[in-house]
mmCIF file of C-alpha atoms in Angstrom:
data_model
loop_
_atom_site.group_PDB
_atom_site.id
_atom_site.type_symbol
_atom_site.label_atom_id
_atom_site.label_comp_id
_atom_site.label_asym_id
_atom_site.label_seq_id
_atom_site.Cartn_x
_atom_site.Cartn_y
_atom_site.Cartn_z
ATOM 1 C CA ASP A 1 41.182 -42.921 -39.379
ATOM 2 C CA THR A 2 40.186 -39.213 -39.453
ATOM 3 C CA GLU A 3 37.474 -39.649 -36.702
ATOM 4 C CA VAL A 4 37.022 -37.151 -33.980
ATOM 5 C CA THR A 5 34.608 -38.490 -31.380
ATOM 6 C CA GLN A 6 32.661 -36.345 -28.876
ATOM 7 C CA THR A 7 30.565 -37.411 -25.855
ATOM 8 C CA PRO A 8 27.639 -37.046 -24.932
ATOM 9 C CA LYS A 9 25.792 -36.310 -27.901
ATOM 10 C CA HIS A 10 23.304 -34.460 -26.048
ATOM 11 C CA LEU A 11 23.159 -32.882 -22.527
ATOM 12 C CA VAL A 12 20.626 -31.072 -20.582
ATOM 13 C CA MET A 13 21.810 -29.514 -17.552
ATOM 14 C CA GLY A 14 20.495 -26.874 -14.862
ATOM 15 C CA MET A 15 22.290 -23.666 -14.215
ATOM 16 C CA THR A 16 23.772 -24.958 -10.969
ATOM 17 C CA ASN A 17 25.076 -28.095 -12.382
ATOM 18 C CA LYS A 18 28.654 -29.111 -13.257
ATOM 19 C CA LYS A 19 29.115 -31.238 -16.322
ATOM 20 C CA SER A 20 31.927 -31.933 -18.827
ATOM 21 C CA LEU A 21 32.108 -32.513 -22.533
ATOM 22 C CA LYS A 22 34.640 -34.909 -23.938
ATOM 23 C CA CYS A 23 36.510 -35.092 -27.249
ATOM 24 C CA GLU A 24 38.869 -37.699 -28.378
ATOM 25 C CA GLN A 25 41.057 -38.240 -31.569
ATOM 26 C CA HIS A 26 43.600 -40.841 -32.304
ATOM 27 C CA MET A 27 45.295 -39.363 -35.326
ATOM 28 C CA GLY A 28 48.384 -38.202 -33.667
ATOM 29 C CA HIS A 29 47.151 -34.484 -34.006
ATOM 30 C CA ARG A 30 48.772 -32.031 -31.683
ATOM 31 C CA ALA A 31 46.248 -29.135 -31.969
ATOM 32 C CA MET A 32 42.737 -29.269 -30.656
ATOM 33 C CA TYR A 33 39.964 -26.800 -30.935
ATOM 34 C CA TRP A 34 36.554 -26.107 -29.179
ATOM 35 C CA TYR A 35 34.004 -24.113 -31.231
ATOM 36 C CA LYS A 36 30.511 -23.097 -30.211
ATOM 37 C CA GLN A 37 27.631 -22.890 -32.792
ATOM 38 C CA LYS A 38 24.283 -21.100 -31.972
ATOM 39 C CA ALA A 39 21.387 -21.850 -34.090
ATOM 40 C CA LYS A 40 21.553 -20.342 -37.650
ATOM 41 C CA LYS A 41 25.140 -18.746 -36.982
ATOM 42 C CA PRO A 42 28.369 -20.132 -38.011
ATOM 43 C CA PRO A 43 30.760 -21.920 -35.616
ATOM 44 C CA GLU A 44 32.775 -19.506 -33.548
ATOM 45 C CA LEU A 45 36.055 -20.448 -31.959
ATOM 46 C CA MET A 46 36.414 -20.562 -28.148
ATOM 47 C CA PHE A 47 39.874 -22.268 -27.418
ATOM 48 C CA VAL A 48 42.755 -23.759 -29.053
ATOM 49 C CA TYR A 49 45.265 -26.128 -27.476
ATOM 50 C CA SER A 50 48.594 -26.724 -29.166
ATOM 51 C CA TYR A 51 50.739 -29.415 -27.943
ATOM 52 C CA GLU A 52 48.619 -29.765 -24.771
ATOM 53 C CA LYS A 53 49.061 -26.072 -24.018
ATOM 54 C CA LEU A 54 46.128 -23.544 -24.152
ATOM 55 C CA SER A 55 47.242 -21.089 -26.892
ATOM 56 C CA ILE A 56 43.996 -19.208 -27.731
ATOM 57 C CA ASN A 57 41.281 -18.255 -25.478
ATOM 58 C CA GLU A 58 38.694 -16.021 -27.205
ATOM 59 C CA SER A 59 37.674 -14.300 -24.259
ATOM 60 C CA VAL A 60 35.386 -17.056 -23.172
ATOM 61 C CA PRO A 61 33.589 -16.735 -19.891
ATOM 62 C CA SER A 62 35.224 -18.575 -16.878
ATOM 63 C CA ARG A 63 32.208 -20.743 -16.567
ATOM 64 C CA PHE A 64 33.655 -22.624 -19.387
ATOM 65 C CA SER A 65 36.980 -24.365 -18.405
ATOM 66 C CA PRO A 66 38.994 -26.376 -21.029
ATOM 67 C CA GLU A 67 41.392 -29.036 -20.112
ATOM 68 C CA CYS A 68 43.804 -31.073 -22.389
ATOM 69 C CA PRO A 69 45.035 -33.938 -20.158
ATOM 70 C CA ASN A 70 47.094 -35.544 -23.171
ATOM 71 C CA SER A 71 47.476 -35.088 -26.823
ATOM 72 C CA SER A 72 44.373 -37.354 -27.805
ATOM 73 C CA LEU A 73 41.940 -35.892 -25.277
ATOM 74 C CA LEU A 74 40.273 -32.561 -24.814
ATOM 75 C CA ASN A 75 37.597 -31.724 -22.197
ATOM 76 C CA LEU A 76 35.327 -28.803 -21.539
ATOM 77 C CA HIS A 77 34.106 -28.369 -18.049
ATOM 78 C CA LEU A 78 30.988 -26.623 -17.616
ATOM 79 C CA HIS A 79 29.781 -24.773 -14.375
ATOM 80 C CA ALA A 80 26.877 -22.321 -13.510
ATOM 81 C CA LEU A 81 25.983 -21.954 -17.141
ATOM 82 C CA GLN A 82 23.312 -19.759 -18.463
ATOM 83 C CA PRO A 83 20.430 -20.562 -20.736
ATOM 84 C CA GLU A 84 22.172 -18.520 -23.556
ATOM 85 C CA ASP A 85 25.068 -20.947 -23.382
ATOM 86 C CA SER A 86 22.749 -23.479 -25.012
ATOM 87 C CA ALA A 87 24.493 -24.334 -28.409
ATOM 88 C CA LEU A 88 26.039 -27.093 -30.360
ATOM 89 C CA TYR A 89 29.560 -27.497 -29.172
ATOM 90 C CA LEU A 90 32.181 -28.781 -31.732
ATOM 91 C CA CYS A 91 35.742 -30.362 -31.152
ATOM 92 C CA ALA A 92 38.163 -30.208 -34.014
ATOM 93 C CA SER A 93 41.851 -31.382 -34.388
ATOM 94 C CA SER A 94 44.569 -30.635 -36.715
ATOM 95 C CA ARG A 95 48.179 -32.103 -37.237
ATOM 96 C CA MET A 96 50.147 -29.244 -35.635
ATOM 97 C CA GLY A 97 47.852 -26.222 -35.844
ATOM 98 C CA GLY A 98 49.444 -24.714 -38.834
ATOM 99 C CA VAL A 99 47.434 -22.330 -41.123
ATOM 100 C CA ARG A 100 47.390 -24.608 -44.121
ATOM 101 C CA GLU A 101 46.154 -27.746 -42.244
ATOM 102 C CA THR A 102 42.716 -29.297 -42.420
ATOM 103 C CA GLN A 103 40.765 -29.239 -39.393
ATOM 104 C CA TYR A 104 38.767 -32.484 -38.604
ATOM 105 C CA PHE A 105 35.565 -32.054 -36.767
ATOM 106 C CA GLY A 106 33.683 -34.082 -34.392
ATOM 107 C CA PRO A 107 29.672 -34.373 -34.787
ATOM 108 C CA GLY A 108 29.263 -32.052 -31.662
ATOM 109 C CA THR A 109 27.449 -32.191 -28.355
ATOM 110 C CA ARG A 110 24.157 -30.399 -28.241
ATOM 111 C CA LEU A 111 23.797 -28.650 -25.035
ATOM 112 C CA LEU A 112 20.619 -27.402 -23.479
ATOM 113 C CA VAL A 113 20.867 -25.223 -20.270
ATOM 114 C CA LEU A 114 17.588 -24.936 -18.470
ATOM 115 C CA ILE B 1 36.307 -8.480 -36.502
ATOM 116 C CA LEU B 2 36.789 -10.476 -39.626
ATOM 117 C CA ASN B 3 33.932 -10.325 -42.240
ATOM 118 C CA VAL B 4 33.483 -13.567 -44.131
ATOM 119 C CA GLU B 5 30.347 -13.631 -46.136
ATOM 120 C CA GLN B 6 28.793 -16.336 -48.135
ATOM 121 C CA SER B 7 26.048 -15.941 -50.844
ATOM 122 C CA PRO B 8 23.262 -17.046 -51.393
ATOM 123 C CA GLN B 9 22.177 -18.009 -47.948
ATOM 124 C CA SER B 10 20.242 -20.948 -49.457
ATOM 125 C CA LEU B 11 19.619 -22.431 -52.694
ATOM 126 C CA HIS B 12 17.196 -24.999 -54.098
ATOM 127 C CA VAL B 13 18.091 -26.941 -57.341
ATOM 128 C CA GLN B 14 16.905 -29.806 -59.202
ATOM 129 C CA GLU B 15 18.939 -33.150 -59.745
ATOM 130 C CA GLY B 16 21.365 -32.700 -62.371
ATOM 131 C CA ASP B 17 21.483 -28.802 -62.185
ATOM 132 C CA SER B 18 24.891 -27.204 -61.686
ATOM 133 C CA THR B 19 25.440 -24.561 -59.045
ATOM 134 C CA ASN B 20 27.855 -22.405 -57.643
ATOM 135 C CA PHE B 21 28.289 -20.173 -54.367
ATOM 136 C CA THR B 22 30.568 -17.488 -53.333
ATOM 137 C CA CYS B 23 32.628 -16.687 -50.194
ATOM 138 C CA SER B 24 34.054 -13.198 -49.787
ATOM 139 C CA PHE B 25 36.747 -12.657 -47.235
ATOM 140 C CA PRO B 26 39.318 -9.903 -46.347
ATOM 141 C CA SER B 27 42.103 -9.531 -49.001
ATOM 142 C CA SER B 28 44.789 -8.586 -46.642
ATOM 143 C CA ASN B 29 46.824 -11.026 -44.380
ATOM 144 C CA PHE B 30 45.549 -14.162 -46.372
ATOM 145 C CA TYR B 31 46.851 -17.420 -45.366
ATOM 146 C CA ALA B 32 44.327 -20.005 -46.416
ATOM 147 C CA LEU B 33 40.733 -20.448 -47.055
ATOM 148 C CA HIS B 34 38.800 -23.790 -46.158
ATOM 149 C CA TRP B 35 35.702 -25.141 -47.622
ATOM 150 C CA TYR B 36 33.550 -27.516 -45.500
ATOM 151 C CA ARG B 37 30.336 -29.577 -46.224
ATOM 152 C CA TRP B 38 28.076 -29.990 -43.257
ATOM 153 C CA GLU B 39 25.333 -32.469 -43.364
ATOM 154 C CA THR B 40 22.465 -32.380 -40.655
ATOM 155 C CA ALA B 41 23.427 -34.359 -37.542
ATOM 156 C CA LYS B 42 26.962 -35.151 -39.060
ATOM 157 C CA SER B 43 30.483 -33.840 -38.595
ATOM 158 C CA PRO B 44 31.625 -30.883 -40.871
ATOM 159 C CA GLU B 45 33.671 -32.494 -43.609
ATOM 160 C CA ALA B 46 36.562 -30.927 -45.111
ATOM 161 C CA LEU B 47 36.538 -30.381 -48.790
ATOM 162 C CA PHE B 48 39.463 -28.098 -49.697
ATOM 163 C CA VAL B 49 42.122 -26.021 -48.273
ATOM 164 C CA MET B 50 42.977 -23.219 -50.740
ATOM 165 C CA THR B 51 46.191 -21.399 -50.249
ATOM 166 C CA LEU B 52 47.482 -19.718 -53.369
ATOM 167 C CA ASN B 53 45.832 -16.966 -55.586
ATOM 168 C CA GLY B 54 44.562 -18.587 -58.670
ATOM 169 C CA ASP B 55 44.249 -22.093 -56.896
ATOM 170 C CA GLU B 56 41.655 -24.437 -58.524
ATOM 171 C CA LYS B 57 40.830 -27.631 -56.537
ATOM 172 C CA LYS B 58 38.626 -30.547 -57.491
ATOM 173 C CA LYS B 59 37.005 -33.353 -55.507
ATOM 174 C CA GLY B 60 34.702 -35.465 -57.808
ATOM 175 C CA ARG B 61 31.887 -33.100 -59.012
ATOM 176 C CA ILE B 62 32.916 -30.430 -56.652
ATOM 177 C CA SER B 63 35.543 -27.885 -57.361
ATOM 178 C CA ALA B 64 36.661 -24.506 -56.074
ATOM 179 C CA THR B 65 38.550 -21.446 -57.243
ATOM 180 C CA LEU B 66 40.337 -18.700 -55.358
ATOM 181 C CA ASN B 67 41.152 -15.147 -55.868
ATOM 182 C CA THR B 68 43.088 -13.712 -52.827
ATOM 183 C CA LYS B 69 43.650 -10.231 -54.545
ATOM 184 C CA GLU B 70 40.060 -9.429 -54.555
ATOM 185 C CA GLY B 71 39.079 -11.652 -51.583
ATOM 186 C CA TYR B 72 36.709 -14.331 -53.072
ATOM 187 C CA SER B 73 36.279 -18.026 -53.574
ATOM 188 C CA TYR B 74 33.745 -19.903 -55.704
ATOM 189 C CA LEU B 75 32.546 -23.399 -54.962
ATOM 190 C CA TYR B 76 31.011 -25.175 -57.948
ATOM 191 C CA ILE B 77 28.823 -28.374 -57.912
ATOM 192 C CA LYS B 78 28.405 -30.051 -61.310
ATOM 193 C CA GLY B 79 25.261 -32.186 -61.906
ATOM 194 C CA SER B 80 23.928 -31.770 -58.303
ATOM 195 C CA GLN B 81 22.481 -34.986 -56.692
ATOM 196 C CA PRO B 82 20.271 -35.223 -53.664
ATOM 197 C CA GLU B 83 23.322 -36.372 -51.439
ATOM 198 C CA ASP B 84 24.897 -32.991 -52.076
ATOM 199 C CA SER B 85 22.287 -31.475 -49.967
ATOM 200 C CA ALA B 86 23.990 -29.897 -47.105
ATOM 201 C CA THR B 87 25.316 -26.537 -45.749
ATOM 202 C CA TYR B 88 28.595 -25.291 -47.360
ATOM 203 C CA LEU B 89 30.772 -23.349 -45.112
ATOM 204 C CA CYS B 90 33.873 -21.365 -45.932
ATOM 205 C CA ALA B 91 36.398 -20.384 -43.257
ATOM 206 C CA PHE B 92 39.077 -17.781 -43.407
ATOM 207 C CA VAL B 93 42.365 -18.527 -41.515
ATOM 208 C CA SER B 94 44.081 -16.097 -39.544
ATOM 209 C CA ASN B 95 47.565 -16.669 -37.890
ATOM 210 C CA THR B 96 47.632 -15.678 -34.299
ATOM 211 C CA GLY B 97 51.320 -16.304 -33.897
ATOM 212 C CA THR B 98 50.531 -19.136 -31.599
ATOM 213 C CA ALA B 99 47.941 -21.049 -33.597
ATOM 214 C CA SER B 100 45.724 -20.810 -36.572
ATOM 215 C CA LYS B 101 42.200 -19.650 -36.148
ATOM 216 C CA LEU B 102 39.218 -20.316 -38.385
ATOM 217 C CA THR B 103 36.531 -17.643 -38.990
ATOM 218 C CA PHE B 104 33.432 -19.235 -40.569
ATOM 219 C CA GLY B 105 31.043 -17.588 -43.073
ATOM 220 C CA THR B 106 27.351 -17.931 -42.308
ATOM 221 C CA GLY B 107 27.069 -20.770 -45.089
ATOM 222 C CA THR B 108 24.989 -21.544 -48.050
ATOM 223 C CA ARG B 109 22.414 -24.195 -47.461
ATOM 224 C CA LEU B 110 21.896 -26.345 -50.593
ATOM 225 C CA GLN B 111 18.888 -28.499 -51.254
ATOM 226 C CA VAL B 112 18.797 -30.881 -54.108
ATOM 227 C CA THR B 113 15.528 -32.398 -55.007
ATOM 228 C CA LEU B 114 14.483 -35.125 -57.439
#
């Protein structure tokens, strides 16, 4: 099973709302990633968790708050977002985070901020 | 900022045609290059992880080569089929010391028609 699941598939939220995106994998992977993809642009890395610890934060605004409660689950908490945060948010996982490892992606959550 | 470029941006071929696209990346501090296929509304699917100069990898009708000294990789599709229609992304891997980081190219969008 090489599946990474993400919920919800679509999300519409206002600028004052608080919402969360969820990502799950059951491959025993210890590295998990959040990417953001704006229309007609490549995915850009936001955060990396390695063994449930945050190891990379690509200078992401604090209105995005990641959480890794266990090795199978990765959340992205959203608060006071701006319309320009509307994008596809992709989650990925890899075995241990090594440079030669395949990253397995979920289908993404499409977020619209009004 | 890493510069990972792909060409062409888009390609339209007939069923049965063979085609190829290019990924250019920095030739220094090379660790690995990933190729992904991304169909609309699906998860990006890993095709290859290329690590050594001169690497050639094959998966069915799709193959890839790697030249790390000059900083490019080619992806070839032999006898294109409509189901090959997708965006093909390459991703250059950096090692931050704490985790690996993928920097994606802008992709080549392939459309195969009957």
